[in-house]
């Protein structure tokens, strides 16, 4: 049976990861959400810190949102942390603080989709749900020569039913861990080591030398370019920040005052712009530096970010009544987007 070959492979090759040594659904949930957009090596430290600070669902539910976001700083995709926080509150309100133990209840929680609900159901409660993430998708497409992509409903159905069939009556927690790890370490995206693979005699891609053909490429999503000019208004002790709104990337995070434009312009033209004048009005300023960074890539956006350093006298800070004065030593209290965090780290 293919599934027992995968499980055998797993027993010999698995990595020792902290969330594998528990059946606590809360800890499994935290790890799964962190792993959604982030590599395993990065997640381990964040996972320990998060669980230490919020050891139970109740502790997470009672925490301040800013504190939760601070623990997420550096992982990016902050909506994951906000959803965790809100879902923890709803578990306390609706399930008396006990993590629900059925797929149908788990999938109702904020930020949990089919994959994560299947993974938690299988890992924590040993329920027969086959989880299909990017690793599983790659293994199945190569093994069975499926050229459908998972970003169509038809493709999703096809891969889900293949995964269900392959799991058959294998222990769900073991099978799921095994095939996910198999995809991550053995059937890798680039240069899978097929000669030592225990499935190669049955693998469509190997037999047909088509490892690079599968999985089918997903259709490209249009990427937009945005031009951010951040004004780092500072003196020796402090600088200015503002909080982002609800409706855009980096929701509610803290950033320097921002001028966003549709295209790149030179500093002399930025200084003459209406946006600059309305922000700095009658303030005496001294532009001390301009730092152009590499494009910061998000999933559907390229952010072209420049930082303009503007030194002001301490008394001038009072003129920016709508902005937040931040003591340099207290900067870490403010959850902020990665480019801002990196910029401050360099200062
Ligand atoms: S033979 Fe190669 S392509 Fe096929 S499952 Fe094994 S590692 Fe993946």
Coordinates of C-alpha atoms and ligand atoms in Angstrom, one line a residue:
X1 CA 0.0 0.0 0.0
X2 CA 1.3 3.5 -0.9
X3 CA 0.1 5.0 2.3
X4 CA 2.1 2.5 4.5
X5 CA 5.2 3.2 2.4
X6 CA 4.8 6.9 3.1
X7 CA 4.2 6.3 6.8
X8 CA 7.3 4.0 6.9
X9 CA 9.4 6.7 5.2
X10 CA 8.1 9.2 7.8
X11 CA 9.1 7.1 10.8
X12 CA 12.7 7.1 9.6
X13 CA 13.0 10.7 8.2
X14 CA 10.7 13.0 10.2
X15 CA 12.0 16.1 11.9
X16 CA 11.5 16.5 15.6
X17 CA 9.2 19.5 15.7
X18 CA 7.6 20.8 18.9
X19 CA 4.0 20.7 17.7
X20 CA 4.4 17.0 16.7
X21 CA 4.9 16.0 20.3
X22 CA 1.4 17.1 21.4
X23 CA -2.2 16.4 20.7
X24 CA -3.3 19.7 22.3
X25 CA -5.5 21.2 19.6
X26 CA -4.6 24.7 20.7
X27 CA -0.9 24.2 20.2
X28 CA -1.5 22.4 16.9
X29 CA -3.7 25.3 15.8
X30 CA -1.1 27.9 16.6
X31 CA 1.6 26.0 14.7
X32 CA -0.6 25.4 11.7
X33 CA -1.5 29.1 11.4
X34 CA 2.2 30.2 11.8
X35 CA 3.2 27.6 9.1
X36 CA 0.8 28.9 6.6
X37 CA 3.1 31.5 5.0
X38 CA 6.3 30.9 6.9
X39 CA 9.1 28.3 6.8
X40 CA 9.5 25.7 9.6
X41 CA 12.9 26.9 10.8
X42 CA 11.5 30.4 11.3
X43 CA 8.3 29.2 13.0
X44 CA 10.0 27.2 15.8
X45 CA 11.2 30.2 17.9
X46 CA 8.0 32.2 17.3
X47 CA 5.9 29.1 18.4
X48 CA 7.8 28.7 21.7
X49 CA 7.5 32.4 22.5
X50 CA 3.8 32.5 21.6
X51 CA 2.9 29.5 23.6
X52 CA 5.0 30.7 26.6
X53 CA 3.2 34.0 26.6
X54 CA -0.3 32.7 25.8
X55 CA -0.2 29.1 27.2
X56 CA -4.0 28.6 26.9
X57 CA -6.9 29.6 24.7
X58 CA -8.1 31.8 27.6
X59 CA -4.8 33.5 28.0
X60 CA -4.8 34.4 24.3
X61 CA -8.5 35.5 24.4
X62 CA -7.8 37.9 27.3
X63 CA -4.6 39.4 25.8
X64 CA -4.5 42.8 24.3
X65 CA -4.5 42.8 20.4
X66 CA -1.4 44.9 20.3
X67 CA 0.4 42.4 22.6
X68 CA -0.6 39.5 20.2
X69 CA 0.6 41.5 17.2
X70 CA 3.9 42.2 18.9
X71 CA 4.4 38.4 19.2
X72 CA 3.8 38.1 15.5
X73 CA 6.2 40.8 14.5
X74 CA 8.5 39.5 11.8
X75 CA 6.2 36.7 10.7
X76 CA 4.2 39.0 8.5
X77 CA 0.6 38.5 7.2
X78 CA -0.8 39.9 10.5
X79 CA -4.4 39.0 9.6
X80 CA -3.4 35.5 10.8
X81 CA -2.7 36.8 14.3
X82 CA -5.8 38.9 14.4
X83 CA -7.9 35.9 13.4
X84 CA -6.3 33.7 16.0
X85 CA -7.1 36.3 18.7
X86 CA -10.7 36.6 17.6
X87 CA -11.2 32.9 17.2
X88 CA -9.8 32.4 20.8
X89 CA -12.4 34.9 22.1
X90 CA -15.1 33.0 20.3
X91 CA -13.9 29.7 21.7
X92 CA -14.1 31.2 25.2
X93 CA -17.6 32.7 24.5
X94 CA -19.1 29.8 22.7
X95 CA -17.3 26.6 23.8
X96 CA -16.4 27.6 27.4
X97 CA -12.7 27.8 26.4
X98 CA -12.5 24.2 25.1
X99 CA -11.3 23.8 21.6
X100 CA -14.2 22.2 19.5
X101 CA -13.6 18.6 18.5
X102 CA -15.5 18.3 15.2
X103 CA -14.5 19.4 11.7
X104 CA -17.8 21.2 11.2
X105 CA -17.2 23.3 14.3
X106 CA -13.5 23.9 13.8
X107 CA -14.0 25.2 10.3
X108 CA -16.4 27.9 11.6
X109 CA -13.6 29.6 13.5
X110 CA -12.1 32.7 12.0
X111 CA -9.1 32.2 9.8
X112 CA -9.5 28.4 9.5
X113 CA -10.1 27.0 6.1
X114 CA -10.5 23.4 4.8
X115 CA -6.8 22.5 5.1
X116 CA -6.3 23.8 8.6
X117 CA -9.6 22.3 9.9
X118 CA -8.6 18.9 8.3
X119 CA -5.1 19.1 9.9
X120 CA -6.4 19.9 13.4
X121 CA -9.2 17.3 13.1
X122 CA -6.6 14.7 12.1
X123 CA -3.6 15.6 14.3
X124 CA -5.5 16.4 17.5
X125 CA -8.7 14.3 17.3
X126 CA -7.6 11.5 14.9
X127 CA -10.6 12.2 12.7
X128 CA -10.5 10.8 9.2
X129 CA -9.8 14.1 7.3
X130 CA -7.1 14.2 4.6
X131 CA -5.4 17.6 4.6
X132 CA -4.2 18.9 1.3
X133 CA -1.5 21.6 1.5
X134 CA 1.0 22.6 -1.2
X135 CA 3.3 19.7 -0.2
X136 CA 0.5 17.1 -0.5
X137 CA -0.7 18.7 -3.8
X138 CA 2.8 18.3 -5.3
X139 CA 3.1 14.7 -4.2
X140 CA -0.3 13.7 -5.5
X141 CA 0.1 15.5 -8.8
X142 CA 3.4 13.7 -9.5
X143 CA 2.4 10.4 -8.2
X144 CA -0.8 10.1 -10.2
X145 CA 0.1 12.5 -13.1
X146 CA -2.7 14.9 -12.4
X147 CA -2.4 18.1 -14.5
X148 CA -5.3 20.0 -13.0
X149 CA -4.3 23.0 -10.8
X150 CA -5.7 23.5 -7.3
X151 CA -6.9 27.0 -7.9
X152 CA -10.0 25.7 -9.7
X153 CA -12.9 24.2 -7.9
X154 CA -12.6 21.1 -10.1
X155 CA -8.9 20.7 -9.2
X156 CA -9.6 21.1 -5.5
X157 CA -12.2 18.4 -5.6
X158 CA -10.0 16.1 -7.6
X159 CA -7.0 16.4 -5.2
X160 CA -9.2 16.1 -2.1
X161 CA -10.7 12.9 -3.4
X162 CA -7.2 11.5 -4.3
X163 CA -6.0 12.4 -0.8
X164 CA -9.0 10.7 0.8
X165 CA -8.4 7.6 -1.2
X166 CA -4.7 7.5 -0.5
X167 CA -5.4 7.8 3.3
X168 CA -8.0 5.0 3.2
X169 CA -8.0 3.4 6.6
X170 CA -4.5 4.6 7.7
X171 CA -4.4 6.4 11.1
X172 CA -5.3 10.0 10.0
X173 CA -2.8 11.8 12.3
X174 CA 0.1 9.7 11.1
X175 CA -0.8 9.6 7.4
X176 CA -1.3 13.4 7.3
X177 CA 1.9 14.2 9.1
X178 CA 3.7 11.7 6.9
X179 CA 2.6 12.9 3.5
X180 CA 3.1 16.6 4.4
X181 CA 6.6 15.8 5.6
X182 CA 7.2 13.6 2.6
X183 CA 6.4 16.5 0.3
X184 CA 8.5 18.9 2.3
X185 CA 11.7 16.7 2.4
X186 CA 11.5 14.0 -0.2
X187 CA 9.2 15.1 -3.1
X188 CA 10.7 18.6 -3.1
X189 CA 9.7 21.3 -5.6
X190 CA 13.2 21.3 -7.1
X191 CA 15.3 18.3 -7.8
X192 CA 13.4 15.6 -5.9
X193 CA 15.8 12.7 -5.2
X194 CA 13.6 10.1 -6.9
X195 CA 16.3 7.4 -7.0
X196 CA 15.9 6.9 -3.3
X197 CA 12.2 7.4 -3.1
X198 CA 10.2 4.4 -1.9
X199 CA 7.3 5.3 -4.3
X200 CA 9.3 5.7 -7.5
X201 CA 8.1 2.3 -9.0
X202 CA 4.5 3.6 -8.9
X203 CA 5.2 7.3 -9.6
X204 CA 3.8 8.6 -12.9
X205 CA 6.1 11.6 -13.0
X206 CA 9.2 9.5 -12.3
X207 CA 8.3 6.8 -14.8
X208 CA 7.6 9.4 -17.5
X209 CA 10.5 11.7 -16.5
X210 CA 8.1 14.5 -15.9
X211 CA 8.9 15.7 -12.4
X212 CA 9.2 19.2 -13.7
X213 CA 5.8 19.1 -15.5
X214 CA 3.9 18.4 -12.3
X215 CA 2.3 20.0 -10.4
X216 CA 0.7 22.2 -13.0
X217 CA 1.6 25.9 -12.7
X218 CA -1.1 28.0 -11.2
X219 CA -2.4 30.9 -13.2
X220 CA -0.5 34.1 -12.5
X221 CA -2.4 36.8 -10.5
X222 CA -1.9 40.4 -11.7
X223 CA 0.7 42.2 -9.5
X224 CA 0.3 45.9 -8.9
X225 CA 3.1 48.4 -8.2
X226 CA 2.7 50.9 -5.3
X227 CA 5.1 53.8 -4.5
X228 CA 5.5 54.5 -0.8
X229 CA 7.5 57.6 0.4
X230 CA 7.9 57.3 4.2
X231 CA 8.8 60.4 6.1
X232 CA 11.0 59.5 9.1
X233 CA 10.5 62.7 11.1
X234 CA 12.8 62.5 14.0
X235 CA 15.3 64.0 16.4
X236 CA 17.7 62.4 18.9
X237 CA 14.9 61.1 21.3
X238 CA 11.8 60.5 19.2
X239 CA 10.1 60.2 15.9
X240 CA 6.6 60.3 14.5
X241 CA 4.2 57.4 13.6
X242 CA 0.7 56.9 12.6
X243 CA -1.7 53.9 12.6
X244 CA -2.7 52.4 9.3
X245 CA -6.4 52.0 8.6
X246 CA -8.7 48.9 8.3
X247 CA -9.0 48.6 4.6
X248 CA -5.6 48.0 3.2
X249 CA -2.5 45.9 3.7
X250 CA -0.9 46.0 7.2
X251 CA -4.2 46.7 8.8
X252 CA -3.9 48.7 12.0
X253 CA -0.1 48.4 12.2
X254 CA 2.0 51.5 12.9
X255 CA 4.1 53.2 10.3
X256 CA 5.9 56.5 9.6
X257 CA 3.8 59.3 8.0
X258 CA 3.3 58.2 4.4
X259 CA 2.9 59.8 1.0
X260 CA 1.7 57.2 -1.5
X261 CA 2.0 58.0 -5.2
X262 CA 1.1 56.2 -8.5
X263 CA 4.7 56.4 -9.8
X264 CA 8.2 57.1 -8.8
X265 CA 9.3 60.7 -8.5
X266 CA 12.5 62.5 -7.5
X267 CA 13.0 64.0 -4.0
X268 CA 12.9 67.6 -5.3
X269 CA 9.5 66.9 -6.8
X270 CA 8.3 65.1 -3.7
X271 CA 9.2 68.2 -1.6
X272 CA 7.2 70.4 -4.0
X273 CA 4.1 68.1 -3.9
X274 CA 0.8 69.1 -2.4
X275 CA 1.0 66.0 -0.1
X276 CA 4.4 67.1 1.3
X277 CA 3.2 70.7 1.9
X278 CA 0.0 69.7 3.6
X279 CA 1.9 67.3 5.9
X280 CA 4.7 69.6 6.8
X281 CA 3.0 72.9 6.4
X282 CA 4.8 75.6 8.5
X283 CA 7.3 73.2 10.2
X284 CA 11.0 74.0 10.0
X285 CA 12.6 70.9 8.6
X286 CA 15.9 69.6 7.5
X287 CA 16.1 66.7 5.0
X288 CA 19.1 64.7 6.2
X289 CA 18.9 61.5 4.2
X290 CA 17.0 59.6 1.5
X291 CA 17.1 55.8 1.5
X292 CA 15.8 53.8 -1.5
X293 CA 15.0 50.2 -0.7
X294 CA 14.6 47.1 -2.8
X295 CA 11.0 46.4 -3.9
X296 CA 9.1 44.7 -1.0
X297 CA 7.1 41.9 -2.6
X298 CA 3.7 40.9 -1.2
X299 CA 1.5 38.3 -2.8
X300 CA -0.1 40.6 -5.3
X301 CA 1.8 43.9 -4.8
X302 CA 5.3 45.2 -5.3
X303 CA 5.9 48.0 -2.8
X304 CA 8.6 50.5 -3.9
X305 CA 9.6 52.1 -0.7
X306 CA 11.8 55.2 0.0
X307 CA 12.5 56.6 3.4
X308 CA 13.1 60.4 3.6
X309 CA 14.8 61.4 6.9
X310 CA 13.6 64.8 8.2
X311 CA 15.1 66.2 11.3
X312 CA 13.0 68.7 13.3
X313 CA 13.5 70.5 16.5
X314 CA 11.8 69.1 19.6
X315 CA 9.3 72.0 19.8
X316 CA 8.2 71.3 16.2
X317 CA 6.7 67.9 17.2
X318 CA 3.8 69.7 18.8
X319 CA 2.7 70.9 15.4
X320 CA 1.9 67.3 14.3
X321 CA -1.2 66.9 16.5
X322 CA -2.6 64.0 14.5
X323 CA 0.5 61.9 14.6
X324 CA 1.9 59.8 17.4
X325 CA 5.2 60.8 19.1
X326 CA 7.2 57.7 19.8
X327 CA 10.2 57.6 22.1
X328 CA 12.9 55.7 20.3
X329 CA 13.3 53.4 23.3
X330 CA 9.6 52.5 23.2
X331 CA 9.5 51.7 19.5
X332 CA 9.2 48.0 20.1
X333 CA 5.8 48.5 21.8
X334 CA 4.3 49.3 18.4
X335 CA 3.5 46.4 16.0
X336 CA 4.8 47.5 12.6
X337 CA 5.2 46.3 9.0
X338 CA 8.5 44.5 8.3
X339 CA 10.0 47.3 6.1
X340 CA 9.5 49.8 8.9
X341 CA 10.9 47.4 11.5
X342 CA 13.9 46.8 9.4
X343 CA 14.5 50.5 8.8
X344 CA 14.4 51.2 12.5
X345 CA 16.8 48.3 13.2
X346 CA 19.3 50.0 11.0
X347 CA 19.0 53.4 12.7
Ligands
LIG1 S1 9.6 9.4 -7.4 FE1 10.2 11.5 -7.2 S2 8.5 12.6 -8.1 FE2 7.7 10.6 -7.6 S3 6.9 10.8 -5.5 FE3 9.0 10.1 -5.3 S4 10.2 12.0 -5.1 FE4 8.2 12.6 -5.8

